[in-house]
XYZ file of C-alpha atoms in Angstrom:
685
model
C 30.294 -6.893 -23.852
C 26.521 -6.302 -25.120
C 24.825 -4.511 -27.581
C 25.536 -5.676 -31.320
C 27.864 -8.466 -30.328
C 25.238 -9.881 -28.225
C 22.873 -10.279 -31.318
C 25.318 -11.260 -34.323
C 23.630 -12.950 -37.178
C 25.176 -15.550 -40.121
C 24.326 -15.413 -43.829
C 25.627 -19.101 -44.288
C 26.135 -22.262 -42.395
C 29.788 -22.105 -41.860
C 30.859 -20.469 -38.692
C 33.825 -18.459 -41.058
C 30.757 -16.329 -42.494
C 30.187 -14.269 -39.011
C 32.089 -11.459 -39.425
C 33.238 -10.859 -36.256
C 36.362 -10.741 -34.300
C 34.925 -12.951 -31.617
C 34.378 -16.807 -32.134
C 31.331 -18.021 -33.052
C 29.665 -21.152 -33.188
C 26.272 -21.598 -35.122
C 23.220 -23.580 -33.515
C 20.080 -25.489 -34.064
C 16.598 -23.946 -33.533
C 16.071 -24.680 -29.861
C 12.924 -26.068 -28.726
C 11.772 -26.213 -25.285
C 11.819 -29.721 -24.838
C 15.482 -29.885 -26.340
C 16.729 -26.682 -23.789
C 15.517 -28.773 -21.052
C 17.650 -31.873 -22.131
C 20.850 -29.686 -22.888
C 20.985 -27.820 -19.799
C 18.852 -29.623 -17.413
C 15.911 -29.372 -15.427
C 15.453 -29.174 -11.822
C 14.255 -33.077 -10.211
C 10.926 -33.604 -9.506
C 10.064 -33.636 -5.871
C 8.803 -37.056 -4.503
C 5.094 -37.037 -3.873
C 4.453 -36.451 -0.030
C 1.822 -39.162 1.666
C -1.434 -38.411 1.844
C -0.845 -37.266 5.647
C 1.509 -34.699 4.660
C -0.881 -32.982 1.928
C -0.732 -30.047 4.064
C -0.846 -26.556 3.088
C 2.316 -25.062 2.518
C 2.147 -22.970 5.869
C 1.166 -25.393 7.971
C 3.923 -28.007 6.812
C 6.344 -25.235 7.242
C 5.676 -24.670 10.914
C 5.187 -28.598 11.350
C 9.445 -28.185 10.343
C 9.696 -25.159 12.471
C 8.410 -27.133 15.811
C 10.318 -30.703 14.792
C 13.401 -28.774 14.668
C 12.993 -26.369 17.571
C 16.172 -26.141 19.862
C 17.824 -23.754 21.778
C 19.821 -22.309 18.939
C 16.724 -21.980 16.679
C 14.704 -20.517 19.676
C 17.680 -17.843 19.961
C 17.199 -16.953 16.570
C 13.242 -16.693 16.670
C 13.708 -14.297 19.534
C 16.414 -12.428 17.571
C 14.046 -12.019 14.752
C 11.187 -10.876 17.043
C 12.849 -8.755 19.445
C 15.271 -6.172 17.104
C 16.641 -4.595 20.064
C 18.510 -7.742 20.656
C 20.084 -7.267 17.451
C 20.642 -3.649 17.519
C 21.621 -2.717 21.138
C 24.661 -4.644 21.647
C 25.857 -2.654 18.330
C 24.900 0.202 19.505
C 27.605 3.665 19.437
C 26.542 4.962 22.738
C 28.901 8.042 22.645
C 28.372 8.986 18.750
C 23.844 8.297 18.718
C 22.991 8.691 22.444
C 23.047 12.483 22.216
C 21.041 12.815 18.888
C 18.453 10.061 20.090
C 18.031 12.400 23.241
C 17.321 15.291 21.078
C 15.561 14.178 18.527
C 13.079 11.762 20.991
C 12.721 15.050 23.511
C 11.802 17.135 20.466
C 8.973 14.827 18.784
C 7.808 14.128 22.241
C 7.365 18.047 23.191
C 5.082 17.870 19.571
C 3.236 14.843 20.239
C 1.761 16.715 24.098
C -0.373 19.426 22.053
C -1.054 17.172 19.121
C -2.154 14.083 20.742
C -4.535 16.000 22.715
C -5.718 17.680 19.697
C -6.610 14.290 17.457
C -8.130 13.106 20.384
C -11.039 15.553 19.301
C -10.876 14.173 16.054
C -11.671 10.754 17.720
C -14.595 11.901 20.285
C -12.856 11.197 22.591
C -11.291 13.216 25.847
C -8.070 15.000 25.210
C -6.043 12.910 27.549
C -6.289 9.655 25.644
C -4.547 11.436 23.301
C -1.926 11.392 25.518
C -2.051 7.895 26.312
C -1.938 7.166 22.281
C 1.483 9.070 22.359
C 2.947 6.843 24.780
C 1.848 3.087 24.999
C 2.544 2.698 21.106
C 5.536 4.405 20.600
C 6.921 2.691 23.963
C 5.572 -0.878 22.238
C 6.711 -0.287 18.651
C 10.550 0.888 20.155
C 10.487 -3.038 21.302
C 9.425 -4.639 18.238
C 9.574 -2.260 14.855
C 12.587 -2.697 12.787
C 12.371 0.674 11.780
C 14.923 2.770 13.125
C 13.638 6.331 12.009
C 10.361 5.509 12.337
C 8.067 7.561 14.731
C 4.478 6.500 15.720
C 1.981 8.308 17.452
C 0.095 11.488 16.409
C 0.830 13.640 13.662
C -0.584 15.535 10.566
C -1.243 13.232 7.391
C -2.353 9.761 7.860
C -2.874 10.011 11.418
C -5.479 12.617 11.017
C -7.272 9.874 8.375
C -7.100 6.993 11.267
C -8.216 9.485 13.648
C -11.263 10.651 11.626
C -12.413 7.165 10.596
C -12.087 5.849 14.250
C -14.157 9.171 15.219
C -16.666 8.003 12.585
C -17.016 4.763 13.866
C -17.148 6.104 17.999
C -20.084 8.833 16.454
C -22.192 6.353 14.602
C -21.937 3.637 17.331
C -22.364 5.958 20.273
C -24.300 9.007 19.252
C -25.008 11.720 21.459
C -28.412 12.115 22.305
C -30.474 14.800 20.659
C -31.824 16.491 23.489
C -28.219 17.790 23.746
C -28.107 19.049 27.772
C -26.287 16.447 29.716
C -25.937 16.021 33.584
C -22.487 15.372 34.539
C -22.637 11.638 35.302
C -24.503 11.035 31.768
C -21.345 13.002 30.329
C -19.155 10.564 32.036
C -21.635 7.642 30.666
C -21.282 8.882 27.327
C -17.673 9.554 27.351
C -16.934 6.178 28.744
C -18.762 4.367 26.103
C -17.121 6.494 23.052
C -13.607 5.259 24.740
C -14.517 1.781 24.970
C -15.739 2.000 21.333
C -12.470 3.695 20.423
C -10.171 0.908 22.244
C -12.297 -1.559 20.322
C -11.240 -0.018 16.951
C -8.019 -0.363 18.111
C -7.967 -3.942 19.471
C -9.634 -5.212 16.119
C -7.313 -3.267 13.905
C -4.362 -4.773 16.025
C -6.172 -8.286 15.815
C -6.497 -8.238 11.977
C -2.930 -7.048 11.591
C -1.572 -9.867 13.856
C -3.615 -12.199 11.584
C -2.176 -10.682 8.634
C 0.796 -11.443 10.422
C 0.420 -14.913 10.930
C -0.815 -15.671 7.243
C 1.460 -13.376 5.642
C -0.866 -10.809 4.204
C 1.556 -8.196 3.933
C 0.868 -8.271 0.076
C -3.307 -6.766 0.473
C -1.175 -3.446 1.498
C -0.301 -3.089 -2.062
C -3.717 -2.245 -3.224
C -3.467 1.046 -1.394
C -1.622 2.763 -4.664
C -0.257 6.320 -4.244
C -2.634 8.277 -5.829
C -5.521 6.449 -3.627
C -3.335 7.112 -0.551
C -2.540 10.908 -1.500
C -6.268 11.624 -2.337
C -7.488 9.965 0.632
C -5.365 12.268 2.686
C -6.407 15.375 0.570
C -10.011 14.367 1.432
C -9.935 13.744 4.551
C -8.122 17.235 5.249
C -11.090 18.540 3.907
C -13.202 16.727 6.408
C -11.145 17.636 9.270
C -11.162 21.075 8.685
C -14.866 21.211 8.052
C -15.230 19.224 11.362
C -13.141 21.564 13.307
C -15.516 24.964 12.597
C -17.884 24.463 15.607
C -14.938 24.119 18.032
C -13.300 27.240 16.185
C -16.575 29.047 16.810
C -17.584 27.764 20.012
C -20.810 26.344 18.779
C -22.010 22.904 20.019
C -23.324 21.164 17.424
C -23.701 17.382 16.543
C -21.290 15.477 14.633
C -22.670 14.513 11.225
C -21.753 10.756 10.188
C -22.517 8.981 6.878
C -22.877 10.200 3.388
C -22.542 13.623 2.623
C -21.611 14.341 6.444
C -19.094 17.217 5.101
C -22.084 19.007 3.643
C -24.356 18.494 6.611
C -21.907 19.888 8.708
C -21.636 23.299 6.560
C -24.924 23.529 6.529
C -25.550 23.398 10.273
C -22.369 25.387 10.998
C -23.975 28.307 8.539
C -27.237 27.589 10.275
C -25.903 28.420 13.984
C -23.388 30.788 12.959
C -25.203 33.840 14.300
C -24.667 31.894 17.924
C -20.925 31.715 17.666
C -19.131 32.971 20.541
C -17.196 36.088 19.814
C -14.438 34.915 22.340
C -13.516 31.801 20.816
C -13.513 33.259 17.866
C -11.072 35.553 18.640
C -8.677 32.891 20.259
C -9.311 30.714 17.201
C -7.905 33.876 14.956
C -5.063 34.664 17.252
C -4.072 30.839 17.393
C -4.407 30.132 13.890
C -1.976 33.563 13.222
C 0.620 32.244 15.825
C 0.360 28.373 15.194
C 2.524 28.674 11.758
C 5.542 29.857 13.368
C 5.666 28.582 16.917
C 3.107 25.648 17.998
C 4.193 25.104 21.205
C 4.721 28.137 22.469
C 1.097 29.283 21.403
C 0.076 26.517 23.631
C 1.788 28.028 26.312
C 0.482 31.298 25.591
C -3.089 30.318 25.286
C -3.244 28.538 28.501
C -1.931 31.500 30.517
C -4.524 33.996 28.676
C -7.100 31.859 29.128
C -6.036 31.061 33.260
C -5.441 34.890 34.112
C -8.436 36.131 31.791
C -10.891 33.112 33.526
C -12.282 32.718 29.830
C -13.678 29.226 30.739
C -16.218 31.069 33.559
C -16.663 34.489 32.104
C -17.172 33.573 28.581
C -17.855 30.011 29.065
C -14.637 29.129 26.411
C -14.015 25.182 26.228
C -11.424 23.766 28.367
C -9.253 21.051 28.191
C -9.945 20.392 31.983
C -7.907 17.781 34.510
C -5.262 15.909 32.729
C -5.426 13.009 33.566
C -9.191 12.559 33.639
C -11.840 10.129 32.275
C -14.611 8.203 33.331
C -14.239 6.324 37.111
C -14.766 2.945 35.851
C -12.026 3.193 33.004
C -9.310 5.198 34.967
C -8.029 5.046 38.486
C -8.756 8.362 39.469
C -6.912 8.510 43.237
C -3.806 10.432 42.000
C -2.019 8.799 45.324
C -2.589 5.495 43.387
C -1.958 5.789 39.842
C -2.382 8.534 36.633
C -2.604 5.658 34.224
C -5.913 4.087 32.701
C -6.426 0.987 34.258
C -5.637 -2.147 32.130
C -9.021 -3.530 30.919
C -10.423 -5.599 27.700
C -12.167 -3.983 25.294
C -16.209 -4.776 24.969
C -15.720 -7.957 22.491
C -19.543 -7.712 21.795
C -18.664 -4.749 20.146
C -15.937 -6.214 17.242
C -18.730 -7.714 14.886
C -19.816 -4.058 14.653
C -16.798 -2.556 14.191
C -14.969 -4.694 11.989
C -15.427 -3.008 8.934
C -14.298 0.006 10.410
C -10.947 -1.850 11.650
C -10.259 -3.540 8.374
C -9.177 -0.035 6.417
C -7.618 1.553 9.634
C -5.650 -1.648 9.488
C -4.580 -1.501 6.097
C -3.688 2.024 5.841
C -1.660 1.801 9.217
C 0.313 -1.205 7.642
C 0.867 0.633 3.763
C 1.927 3.718 5.007
C 4.425 2.902 8.169
C 5.945 0.203 6.072
C 6.406 2.687 3.177
C 8.213 5.057 5.523
C 10.516 2.755 7.257
C 11.275 1.305 3.599
C 12.135 4.710 2.575
C 14.228 5.368 5.531
C 15.870 2.300 5.216
C 17.264 2.520 1.813
C 18.567 5.910 2.196
C 20.653 4.933 5.719
C 21.398 1.350 4.053
C 19.663 -0.982 6.570
C 16.567 -4.029 6.054
C 13.616 -3.919 7.544
C 11.326 -7.149 7.819
C 7.225 -6.007 6.505
C 6.133 -9.184 8.134
C 7.662 -7.836 11.452
C 6.234 -4.524 10.852
C 2.644 -6.243 10.763
C 3.383 -7.914 14.148
C 4.730 -4.510 15.639
C 1.924 -2.182 14.958
C -0.473 -5.114 15.762
C 0.662 -5.866 19.276
C 1.052 -1.859 19.598
C -2.710 -1.475 18.576
C -3.767 -4.409 20.644
C -2.165 -3.878 23.439
C -2.408 0.100 23.773
C -6.332 -0.504 23.422
C -5.704 -2.212 26.808
C -5.006 1.274 28.057
C -8.035 2.983 26.211
C -5.787 4.212 23.601
C -7.372 4.730 20.198
C -5.757 3.496 16.398
C -2.385 4.836 16.070
C 0.453 4.915 12.798
C 3.477 6.302 11.638
C 3.520 9.252 9.542
C 6.040 11.300 7.244
C 6.026 14.509 9.191
C 7.173 13.115 12.570
C 9.627 10.826 11.008
C 11.063 13.519 9.492
C 11.258 15.498 12.123
C 12.796 12.801 14.365
C 15.531 12.323 11.377
C 16.157 15.992 11.081
C 16.499 16.522 14.851
C 18.981 13.659 15.017
C 17.403 10.467 15.635
C 19.474 7.541 14.917
C 17.764 4.102 16.580
C 14.292 3.320 17.815
C 15.695 4.574 21.604
C 14.739 8.114 20.239
C 11.277 7.046 21.095
C 11.907 6.298 24.323
C 13.062 9.604 25.213
C 9.943 10.577 23.341
C 7.595 8.381 25.782
C 9.554 10.245 28.889
C 8.485 13.405 28.033
C 4.784 12.376 27.615
C 5.196 10.529 30.640
C 6.116 13.854 32.260
C 2.894 15.446 31.639
C 1.116 12.490 32.852
C 2.546 12.698 35.879
C 3.853 16.277 36.877
C 2.867 18.771 34.124
C -1.025 17.740 32.956
C -2.547 20.588 35.520
C -0.498 23.169 33.204
C -2.955 22.344 30.484
C -6.243 22.945 32.282
C -7.162 26.054 30.938
C -6.449 25.285 27.309
C -8.870 26.381 25.107
C -10.240 23.386 22.797
C -10.489 26.115 19.837
C -6.545 26.374 20.174
C -6.512 21.890 19.388
C -9.126 22.334 17.091
C -6.340 25.113 15.192
C -3.746 22.771 15.664
C -6.013 20.399 13.608
C -6.411 22.470 10.877
C -2.848 24.072 10.734
C -1.706 19.900 11.001
C -3.505 19.743 7.313
C -1.883 22.178 5.386
C 0.278 19.598 4.162
C -2.260 17.685 2.935
C -4.055 20.310 0.821
C -0.620 21.152 -0.534
C -0.684 17.538 -2.481
C -3.363 18.895 -4.872
C -0.389 21.099 -6.378
C 0.785 17.772 -7.531
C -2.149 17.102 -10.128
C -0.973 18.555 -13.099
C 2.269 16.968 -12.891
C 0.622 13.609 -12.662
C -1.859 14.222 -15.330
C 1.092 14.832 -17.588
C 2.675 11.468 -16.365
C -0.289 9.205 -16.144
C -4.187 10.228 -17.031
C -5.127 7.088 -15.681
C -3.349 7.879 -12.074
C -5.119 11.540 -12.430
C -8.418 9.905 -12.623
C -7.759 7.623 -9.776
C -6.771 10.490 -7.895
C -9.822 12.632 -8.765
C -12.360 9.527 -8.564
C -10.975 8.898 -4.745
C -10.788 12.617 -3.918
C -14.125 13.176 -5.213
C -15.600 9.816 -3.274
C -13.976 10.875 0.028
C -15.609 14.464 0.194
C -18.949 13.476 -0.912
C -19.654 10.395 0.779
C -16.960 9.554 3.938
C -13.732 8.474 4.207
C -14.327 4.672 4.554
C -16.100 4.717 1.815
C -14.177 7.013 -0.275
C -11.261 4.374 0.434
C -13.522 1.759 -0.801
C -14.610 3.260 -4.038
C -10.613 4.225 -4.575
C -9.561 0.744 -4.484
C -11.795 -0.438 -6.691
C -11.490 2.094 -8.958
C -7.686 1.340 -8.985
C -8.059 -2.258 -9.501
C -10.627 -1.655 -12.201
C -8.130 0.400 -14.335
C -5.383 -1.994 -13.966
C -8.112 -4.767 -15.627
C -9.189 -2.042 -18.107
C -6.061 -1.677 -19.208
C -5.175 -5.594 -19.880
C -8.179 -5.206 -22.136
C -6.486 -2.055 -24.027
C -3.528 -3.920 -24.767
C -2.372 -4.106 -28.649
C -1.553 -7.039 -30.274
C 1.543 -6.455 -31.922
C 2.800 -8.001 -35.141
C 6.577 -8.899 -35.550
C 9.236 -7.953 -38.449
C 12.704 -8.689 -38.966
C 15.249 -6.065 -38.884
C 17.173 -6.868 -42.114
C 20.575 -7.966 -41.535
C 20.159 -9.121 -37.981
C 17.756 -12.063 -36.149
C 15.795 -9.465 -34.247
C 12.240 -9.357 -34.319
C 10.731 -6.027 -33.585
C 6.947 -4.269 -33.324
C 6.381 -3.538 -37.288
C 4.972 -0.083 -36.548
C 8.698 1.025 -35.022
C 9.966 1.107 -38.358
C 9.228 0.826 -42.269
C 12.485 -1.049 -42.731
C 11.777 -4.003 -40.855
C 11.008 -6.800 -43.262
C 7.908 -9.089 -43.001
C 8.391 -12.699 -44.069
C 6.216 -13.806 -46.724
C 4.145 -16.733 -45.283
C 5.490 -15.977 -41.544
C 3.390 -13.901 -38.868
C 4.612 -13.343 -35.659
C 2.406 -11.816 -32.846
C 3.141 -10.558 -29.365
C 0.194 -10.638 -26.806
C 1.804 -8.374 -23.980
C -0.884 -9.146 -21.560
C -1.970 -11.880 -19.166
C -4.380 -14.020 -20.754
C -7.403 -14.759 -18.580
C -11.227 -15.066 -18.450
C -11.251 -11.106 -18.984
C -9.392 -10.968 -22.154
C -9.675 -14.242 -23.753
C -12.567 -12.359 -26.156
C -10.056 -9.973 -27.276
C -7.365 -12.387 -27.631
C -9.669 -14.463 -29.887
C -10.536 -11.636 -32.033
C -7.448 -10.163 -32.897
C -6.099 -13.437 -33.859
C -9.211 -14.242 -35.804
C -8.302 -11.120 -37.992
C -4.521 -11.899 -38.241
C -4.892 -15.313 -39.468
C -8.195 -14.615 -41.291
C -10.019 -17.299 -39.269
C -14.288 -16.758 -38.636
C -16.499 -14.569 -40.006
C -14.202 -11.560 -39.329
C -11.853 -11.629 -42.026
C -9.037 -8.628 -42.786
C -11.283 -6.990 -45.246
C -12.791 -5.200 -41.973
C -9.486 -3.269 -40.827
C -8.953 -3.314 -36.553
C -8.707 0.088 -35.238
C -4.977 1.035 -34.985
C -3.874 -2.100 -37.052
C -1.365 -1.902 -40.052
C -2.515 -2.316 -43.523
C -2.108 -6.169 -44.928
C 0.531 -5.754 -48.041
C 0.986 -9.284 -47.995
C -0.895 -11.346 -51.020
C 0.628 -14.881 -49.488
C -1.601 -16.697 -46.979
C -0.488 -17.524 -43.754
C 1.141 -21.045 -43.354
C 3.145 -20.837 -40.136
C 2.042 -18.400 -37.198
C 4.274 -17.801 -34.159
C 2.946 -16.503 -31.045
C 5.113 -14.657 -28.842
C 4.123 -15.606 -25.296
C 6.955 -13.566 -23.043
C 4.700 -11.304 -22.173
C 1.924 -13.194 -20.935
C 3.004 -13.599 -17.028
C 0.309 -15.760 -16.354
C -3.034 -17.680 -18.082
C -6.224 -19.248 -16.047
C -7.984 -22.049 -17.288
C -10.615 -19.878 -19.829
C -7.132 -18.306 -21.325
C -5.439 -21.708 -21.675
C -8.381 -23.080 -23.178
C -8.718 -20.496 -25.892
C -5.209 -21.060 -26.992
C -6.297 -25.205 -27.383
C -9.026 -24.347 -29.248
C -7.189 -21.939 -31.505
C -4.238 -24.399 -32.034
C -7.238 -26.685 -33.462
C -8.707 -23.923 -35.535
C -5.045 -23.525 -36.815
C -4.913 -26.987 -37.635
C -7.871 -27.028 -39.861
C -6.793 -23.789 -41.425
C -3.444 -25.699 -42.614
C -1.643 -23.090 -40.237
C 1.359 -24.668 -38.702
C 1.176 -22.997 -34.640
C 4.361 -22.463 -32.747
C 4.624 -21.030 -29.350
C 7.579 -19.408 -28.135
C 9.208 -17.724 -24.610
C 6.108 -19.737 -22.911
C 6.855 -19.396 -18.940
C 6.575 -22.203 -16.905
C 3.312 -21.530 -14.962
C 1.635 -20.447 -18.398
C 3.207 -23.678 -19.886
C 2.049 -25.746 -16.985
C -1.257 -24.549 -17.301
C -1.415 -24.756 -21.142
C -0.418 -28.365 -20.407
C -3.104 -29.199 -17.927
C -5.523 -28.104 -20.342
C -4.678 -30.661 -23.202
C -2.387 -28.664 -25.016
C 0.147 -31.415 -25.976
C -2.948 -33.132 -27.331
C -3.129 -30.436 -30.188
C 0.776 -29.710 -30.787
C 3.862 -31.581 -30.028
C 6.931 -30.730 -28.423
C 9.066 -29.769 -31.288
C 6.284 -26.994 -31.745
C 7.727 -24.902 -28.249
C 10.590 -22.689 -28.472
C 12.661 -20.512 -26.109
C 12.623 -17.817 -28.064
C 11.308 -16.190 -30.900
C 14.310 -16.303 -32.863
C 14.502 -20.203 -32.531
C 10.568 -20.548 -33.073
C 11.579 -18.004 -36.743
C 14.479 -19.826 -37.880
C 12.467 -23.168 -37.644
C 9.387 -21.245 -39.197
C 11.818 -20.655 -42.563
C 13.308 -23.793 -42.320
C 9.772 -24.906 -43.126
C 8.588 -22.658 -45.172
C 11.848 -22.914 -47.204
C 12.989 -19.531 -47.393
C 16.905 -18.675 -46.553
C 16.633 -16.501 -43.346
C 19.351 -15.451 -40.864
C 21.072 -18.381 -38.778
C 21.282 -18.468 -35.276
C 24.179 -17.429 -33.924
C 25.948 -18.293 -30.782
C 28.896 -15.681 -29.949
C 31.486 -16.274 -27.677
C 33.100 -13.161 -25.618
């Protein structure tokens, strides 16, 4: 039972005075020390020898190595290779057809989408197909999300492609001369492919480092308003960056701050030189793209082939698939149609580290959140640290095959679930579709106009633009989150995606810090006829005991809030130069004429305290002693109490001044004030 029965009070010292059908018993106020004595505390661990005083992670690894056995190795293998767990329990008759249909459906969509997002990355379209194959294959072996689909798709992956493309364009810019020979064009593309692969290698290495150090918590700094504003702002960048391809203009890609406005200015300047043929193709593609994307790709290829648009009107087409530069790919079709494994240029890693870090964080944060959503929906669990390993290895190994960074996204995952996907086996069927295009169906995409791929990129962003419809609701729910959304979006649009993400994360964290400094200290009063203490502003029926002040400070006590803590306590207790003659904003008028003799600090809302905050409490204790005020602490958690003890709190107060609850501290205070108040009653149900 709960409710009023769980908080009964007594007005006398005999148990019979408690008017309750349940058996009750009065008890004395419990101090922290008395509570530990009655209910026991955990035994202190023996001190380790000096040679064993290593970081906790190192000691854990040492125990694992020391306990290594065949059974332990098998458990480790089961943890790191999820198919060994779910494959023996696979329901072949019930799940195989659904996985096959879902995998083929997603694979068909991956083909045009992969080539389209390769344009955003500033690499040849064939490398989009490679990125649709290798990462999916690797994640199917290492990932714990049964319904998660990696590869290229609108939303988050567009952001990653745009971020990677910005790094590629910055590190390997196109010469200002513009007109390049065939060999020079191949060399430029080779350098760009190598840079994109180096970014994937760097982001994969960072995620593996996070896996080793268990730093998955870093992804929590990407709040929902930051992620949605980032993708919405990046969608605008995608739209503007694809305008030259839509209009048939050969313009250099703008990078850096204000790149969106620079691109718009360049497009408007060169608008009279646009190609009518490519403009017509773009208009028809956008009209047909919404209902049937794959049929539009086929129609565009047939139209360009039969009309010879590439030669008669100089329409840019995809070209040979697979293709690429000679020193990256094995070009002889009789030998291989896959890129030759090649380690990216490690000399580029210091230059692309700043680009790889945000890509790694966005990849892990979005992929893990998506995996958690569908894991909760279908009643299974995921391992976030294993997800770090899966995406880290996926990006690291795929970079050896000239792939660019990849991630999982909501749209392709929803498509896989709607098509009947049940396990990671659907990813293998998706890989088969992409593999068939690489081995046999590539020539059918030779005449596919690049303008169609640009239309695919633009149409894929419509979901990102629709996110702005949520702004009125977000304003109604939380204006702080609305401000985070707007600041991030404006920063992404006006600066660039990387700087916008940094501004959004920093601003989001600053709002948290500012909110800890705007918390009001609550004065508590006694609810008549009970032993409950509630904020005085909640009801005019709450009683304020003469000579007793109960304050609740519901925020962490650290260097940024200690000044506010000192100011509030000085005002309530009449200490220092600031007295109650100058009312504090939002405070209640002081109607009590009797000076304060006992003050109770409710520390239940203080989740942590640093050295500066703890010293502030010790100084307050000394000032209360000088003013003749007895200070009692209530509901102080173990970590805060340990910090207070280390800075010398027990040199100022006795253990009898530390209580387990406000009720216990108040009962002790009333005895000290020689007042008749509610007695603490234990209810036995």
